[in-house]
Tab-separated table of C-alpha atoms in Angstrom:
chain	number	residue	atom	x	y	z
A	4	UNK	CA	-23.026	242.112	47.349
A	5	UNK	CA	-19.838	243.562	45.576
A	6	UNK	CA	-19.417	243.324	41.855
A	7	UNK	CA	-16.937	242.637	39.732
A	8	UNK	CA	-13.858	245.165	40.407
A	9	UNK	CA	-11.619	246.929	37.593
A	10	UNK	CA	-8.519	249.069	38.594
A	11	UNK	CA	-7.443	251.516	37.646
A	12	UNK	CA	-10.354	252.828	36.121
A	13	UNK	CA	-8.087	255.345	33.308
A	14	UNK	CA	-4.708	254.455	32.541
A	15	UNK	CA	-3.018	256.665	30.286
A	16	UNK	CA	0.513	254.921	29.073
A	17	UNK	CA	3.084	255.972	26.636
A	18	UNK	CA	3.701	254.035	23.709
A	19	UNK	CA	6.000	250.912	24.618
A	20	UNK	CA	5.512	251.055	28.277
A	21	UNK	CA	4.538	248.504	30.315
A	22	UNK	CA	0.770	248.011	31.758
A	23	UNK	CA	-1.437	245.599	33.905
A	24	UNK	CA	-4.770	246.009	34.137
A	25	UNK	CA	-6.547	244.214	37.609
A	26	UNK	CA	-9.816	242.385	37.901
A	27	UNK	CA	-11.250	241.234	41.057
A	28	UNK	CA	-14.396	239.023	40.278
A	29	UNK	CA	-17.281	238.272	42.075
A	30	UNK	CA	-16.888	235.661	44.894
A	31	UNK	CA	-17.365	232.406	44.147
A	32	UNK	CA	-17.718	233.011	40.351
A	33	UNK	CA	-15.279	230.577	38.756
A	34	UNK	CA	-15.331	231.830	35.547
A	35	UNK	CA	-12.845	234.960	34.498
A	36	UNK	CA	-12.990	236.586	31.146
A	37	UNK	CA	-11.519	239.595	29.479
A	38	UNK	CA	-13.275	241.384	26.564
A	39	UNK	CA	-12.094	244.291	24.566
A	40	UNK	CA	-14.558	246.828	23.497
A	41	UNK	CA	-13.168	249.758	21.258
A	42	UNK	CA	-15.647	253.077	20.464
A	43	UNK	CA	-18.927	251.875	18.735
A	44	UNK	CA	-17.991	248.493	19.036
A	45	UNK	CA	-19.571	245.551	21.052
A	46	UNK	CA	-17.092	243.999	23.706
A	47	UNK	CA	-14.277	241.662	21.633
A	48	UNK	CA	-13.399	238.400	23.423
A	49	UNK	CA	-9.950	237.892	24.944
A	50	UNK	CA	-9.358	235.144	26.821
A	51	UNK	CA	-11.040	232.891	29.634
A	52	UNK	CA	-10.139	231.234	32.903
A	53	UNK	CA	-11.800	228.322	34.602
A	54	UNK	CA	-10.017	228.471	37.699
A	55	UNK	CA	-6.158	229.228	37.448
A	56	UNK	CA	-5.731	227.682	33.828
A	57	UNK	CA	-6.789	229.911	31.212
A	58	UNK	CA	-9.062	227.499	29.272
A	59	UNK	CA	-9.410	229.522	26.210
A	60	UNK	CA	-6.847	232.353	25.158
A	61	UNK	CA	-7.589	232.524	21.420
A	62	UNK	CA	-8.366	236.208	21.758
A	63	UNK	CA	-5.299	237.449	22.622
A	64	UNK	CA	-4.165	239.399	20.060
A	65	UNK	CA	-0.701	238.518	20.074
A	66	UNK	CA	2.555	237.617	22.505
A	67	UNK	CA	2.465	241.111	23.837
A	68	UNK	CA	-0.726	240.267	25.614
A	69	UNK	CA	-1.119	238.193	29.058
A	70	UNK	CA	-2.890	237.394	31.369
A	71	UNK	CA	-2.979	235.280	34.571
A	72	UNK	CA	-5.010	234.269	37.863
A	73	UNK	CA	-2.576	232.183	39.806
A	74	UNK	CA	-5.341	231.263	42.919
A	75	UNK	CA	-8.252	231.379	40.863
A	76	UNK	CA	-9.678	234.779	41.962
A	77	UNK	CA	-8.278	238.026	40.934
A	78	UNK	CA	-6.717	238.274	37.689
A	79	UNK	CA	-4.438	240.662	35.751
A	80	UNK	CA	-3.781	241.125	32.238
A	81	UNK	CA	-0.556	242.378	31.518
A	82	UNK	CA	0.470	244.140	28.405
A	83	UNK	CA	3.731	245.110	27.089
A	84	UNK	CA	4.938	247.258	24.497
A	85	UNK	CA	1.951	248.992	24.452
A	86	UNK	CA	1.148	250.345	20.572
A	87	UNK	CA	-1.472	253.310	20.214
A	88	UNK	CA	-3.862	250.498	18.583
A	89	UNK	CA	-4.260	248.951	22.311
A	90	UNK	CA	-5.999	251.812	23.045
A	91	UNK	CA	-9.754	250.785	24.109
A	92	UNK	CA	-12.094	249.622	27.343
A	93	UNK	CA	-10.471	246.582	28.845
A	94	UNK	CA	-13.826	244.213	30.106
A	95	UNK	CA	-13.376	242.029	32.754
A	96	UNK	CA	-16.703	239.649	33.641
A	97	UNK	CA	-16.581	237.159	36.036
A	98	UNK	CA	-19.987	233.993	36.491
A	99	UNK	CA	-20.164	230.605	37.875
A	100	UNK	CA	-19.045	228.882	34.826
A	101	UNK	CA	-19.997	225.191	33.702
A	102	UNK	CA	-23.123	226.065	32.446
A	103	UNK	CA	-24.263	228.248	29.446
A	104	UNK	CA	-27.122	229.614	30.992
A	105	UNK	CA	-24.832	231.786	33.622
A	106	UNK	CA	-24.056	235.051	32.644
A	107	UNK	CA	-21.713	237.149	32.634
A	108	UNK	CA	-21.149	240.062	35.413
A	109	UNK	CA	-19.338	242.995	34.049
A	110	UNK	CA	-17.058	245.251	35.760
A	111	UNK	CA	-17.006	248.933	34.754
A	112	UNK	CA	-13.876	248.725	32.825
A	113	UNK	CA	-10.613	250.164	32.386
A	114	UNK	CA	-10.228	252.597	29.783
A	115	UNK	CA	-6.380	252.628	28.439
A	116	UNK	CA	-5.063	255.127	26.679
A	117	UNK	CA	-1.841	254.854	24.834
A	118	UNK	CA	0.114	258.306	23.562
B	20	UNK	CA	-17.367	230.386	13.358
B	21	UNK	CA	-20.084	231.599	15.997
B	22	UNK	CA	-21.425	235.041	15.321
B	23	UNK	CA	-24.158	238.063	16.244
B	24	UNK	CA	-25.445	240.728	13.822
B	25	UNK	CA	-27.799	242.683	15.098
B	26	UNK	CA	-29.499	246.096	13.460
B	27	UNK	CA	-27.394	249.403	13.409
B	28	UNK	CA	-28.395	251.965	15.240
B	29	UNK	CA	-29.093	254.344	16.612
B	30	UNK	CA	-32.627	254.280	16.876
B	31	UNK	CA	-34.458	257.185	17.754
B	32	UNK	CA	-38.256	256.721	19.101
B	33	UNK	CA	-40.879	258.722	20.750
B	34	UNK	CA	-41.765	257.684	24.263
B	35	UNK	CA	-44.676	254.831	24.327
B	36	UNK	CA	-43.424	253.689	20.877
B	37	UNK	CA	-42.840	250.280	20.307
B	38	UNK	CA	-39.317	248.966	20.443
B	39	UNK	CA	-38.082	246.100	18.347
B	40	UNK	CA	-34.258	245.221	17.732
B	41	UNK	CA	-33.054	242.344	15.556
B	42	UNK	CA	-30.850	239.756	16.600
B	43	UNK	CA	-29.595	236.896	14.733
B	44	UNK	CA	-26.890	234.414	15.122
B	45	UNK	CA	-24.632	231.740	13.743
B	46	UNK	CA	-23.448	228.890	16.242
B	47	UNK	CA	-22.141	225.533	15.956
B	48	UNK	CA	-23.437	224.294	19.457
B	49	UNK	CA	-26.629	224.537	21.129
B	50	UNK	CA	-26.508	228.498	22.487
B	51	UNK	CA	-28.094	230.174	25.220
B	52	UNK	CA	-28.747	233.819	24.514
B	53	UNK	CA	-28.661	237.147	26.238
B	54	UNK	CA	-29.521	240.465	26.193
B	55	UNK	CA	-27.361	243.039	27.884
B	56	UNK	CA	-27.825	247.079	28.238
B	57	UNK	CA	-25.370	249.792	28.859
B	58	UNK	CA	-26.658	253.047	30.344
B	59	UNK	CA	-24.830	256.427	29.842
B	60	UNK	CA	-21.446	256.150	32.293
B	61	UNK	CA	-22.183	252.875	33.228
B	62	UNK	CA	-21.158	248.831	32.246
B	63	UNK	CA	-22.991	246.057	31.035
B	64	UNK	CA	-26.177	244.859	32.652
B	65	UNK	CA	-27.568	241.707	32.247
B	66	UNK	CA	-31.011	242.689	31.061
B	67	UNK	CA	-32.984	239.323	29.797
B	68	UNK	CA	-31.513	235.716	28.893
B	69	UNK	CA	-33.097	232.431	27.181
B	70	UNK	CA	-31.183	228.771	27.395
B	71	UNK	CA	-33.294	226.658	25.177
B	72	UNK	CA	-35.221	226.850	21.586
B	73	UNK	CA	-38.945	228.478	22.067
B	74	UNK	CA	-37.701	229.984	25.358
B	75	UNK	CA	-38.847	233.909	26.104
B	76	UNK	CA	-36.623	236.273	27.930
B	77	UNK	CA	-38.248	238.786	30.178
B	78	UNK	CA	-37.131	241.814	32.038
B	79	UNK	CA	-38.602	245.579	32.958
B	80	UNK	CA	-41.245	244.708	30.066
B	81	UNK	CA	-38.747	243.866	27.047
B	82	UNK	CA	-38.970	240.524	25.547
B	83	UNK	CA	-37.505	238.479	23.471
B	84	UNK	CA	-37.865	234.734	22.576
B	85	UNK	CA	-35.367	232.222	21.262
B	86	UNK	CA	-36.487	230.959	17.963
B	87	UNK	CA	-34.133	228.507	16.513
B	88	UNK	CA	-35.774	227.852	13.080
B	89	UNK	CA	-34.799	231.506	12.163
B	90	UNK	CA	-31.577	231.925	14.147
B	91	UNK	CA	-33.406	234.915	15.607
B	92	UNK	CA	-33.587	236.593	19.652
B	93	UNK	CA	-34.810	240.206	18.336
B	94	UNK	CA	-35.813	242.270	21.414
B	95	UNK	CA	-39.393	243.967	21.912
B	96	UNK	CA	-40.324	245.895	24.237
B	97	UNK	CA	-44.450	247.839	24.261
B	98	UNK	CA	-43.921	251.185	25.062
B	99	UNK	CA	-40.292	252.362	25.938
B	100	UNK	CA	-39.571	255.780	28.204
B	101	UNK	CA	-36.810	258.280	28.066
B	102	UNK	CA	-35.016	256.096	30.810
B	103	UNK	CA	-34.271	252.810	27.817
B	104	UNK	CA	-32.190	254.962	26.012
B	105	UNK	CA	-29.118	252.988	26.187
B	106	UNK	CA	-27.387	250.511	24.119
B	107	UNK	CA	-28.650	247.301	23.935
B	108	UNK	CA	-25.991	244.310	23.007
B	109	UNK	CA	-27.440	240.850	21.815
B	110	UNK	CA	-25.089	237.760	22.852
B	111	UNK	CA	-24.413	233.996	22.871
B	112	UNK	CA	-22.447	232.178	24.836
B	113	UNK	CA	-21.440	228.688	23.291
B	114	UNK	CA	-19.132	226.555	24.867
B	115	UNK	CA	-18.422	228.492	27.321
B	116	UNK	CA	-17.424	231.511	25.319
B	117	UNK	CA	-19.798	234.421	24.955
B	118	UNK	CA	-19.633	236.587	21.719
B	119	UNK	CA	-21.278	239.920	21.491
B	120	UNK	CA	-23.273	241.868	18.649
B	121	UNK	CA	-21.714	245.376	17.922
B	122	UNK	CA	-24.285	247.382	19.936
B	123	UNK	CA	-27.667	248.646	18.823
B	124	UNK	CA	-27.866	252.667	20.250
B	125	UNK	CA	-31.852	253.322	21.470
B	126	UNK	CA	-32.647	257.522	22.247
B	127	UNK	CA	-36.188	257.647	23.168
B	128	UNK	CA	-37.650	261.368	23.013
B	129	UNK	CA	-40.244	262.655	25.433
């Protein structure tokens, strides 16, 4: 079946432009996460939806980050102002959630660039 | 907080060698913990997971087994080929929130 979905796959932005990233998860995966993963680095958390609600945005580095999934499926972060220290792979990973035994399913990422 | 250190890389072995990476953690719950692997051009793979204390992982002949008395899920694997080289990410998910190791880079020469 399809995987998790990432687009676009390269997005290179100017610095303090506007950018959303898009996720499409697996069907029927409740669970929606966002990880960060810079060069060398293992993938940073972000935030997490159960549903539409985010359930846990601690990650978010600040108010220029956000991110939403208004009928629980597809979700897009949104970032504004982008600084040349957002630069990194944006992770999406979708599972069924509810139980810490389900793993995450990566999507291949969007890699943002910021001049 | 919860955490994963796991050994720097890279590591560079001969094929057939035998493959061990260390994991450990720091959790306030009750974890389950996972191994994922990240080819060349391509994203994160669920390779092997454990739920429970004394519980081994298995996948594609690595291993790795959950021992809680150490805080430990190091990954072993017999006799790796020039296909494993990859990088290999230890994680936990507590709570519903997974946190990842920084990456452990494996080249494996023929």
């Amino acid at each position: 079946g399809a995987g998790v979905s990432q687009t676009p796959s390269n997005k290179v932005t100017e610095k303090g432009k506007y950018v959303e990233l898009r996720c499409d998860p697996i069907s029927g995966h409740t669970a929606l996460y966002w990880y960060r993963q810079s060069l060398g680095q293992g993938p940073e958390f972000l935030i997490y939806f159960q549903g539409t609600g985010a359930a846990d945005d601690s990650g978010l580095p600040n108010d220029r980050f956000f991110a939403v999934r208004p009928e629980g499926s597809v979700s897009t972060l949104k970032i504004q102002r982008t600084e040349r220290g957002d630069s990194a792979v944006y992770l999406c990973a979708s599972s069924f959630g509810g139980q810490g035994a389900s793993p995450l399913h990566f999507g291949n990422g969007t890699r943002l660039t910021v001049t | 907080g919860d955490s994963v250190t796991q050994m720097e890389g890279p590591v560079t072995l001969s094929e057939e060698a035998f493959l061990t990476i260390n994991c450990t953690y720091t959790a306030t719950g009750y974890p389950s913990l996972f191994w994922y692997v990240q080819y060349p051009g391509e994203g994160l793979q669920l390779l092997l997971k454990a739920t429970k204390a004394d519980d081994k992982g298995s996948n594609k002949g690595f291993e790795a087994t959950y021992r809680k008395e150490t805080t430990s899920f190091h990954l072993e694997k017999g006799s790796v080929q020039v296909s494993d080289s990859a990088v290999y990410f230890c994680a936990l998910n507590d709570f519903n929130k997974f946190y990842f190791g920084s990456g452990t880079k494996l080249n494996v020469k023929p």
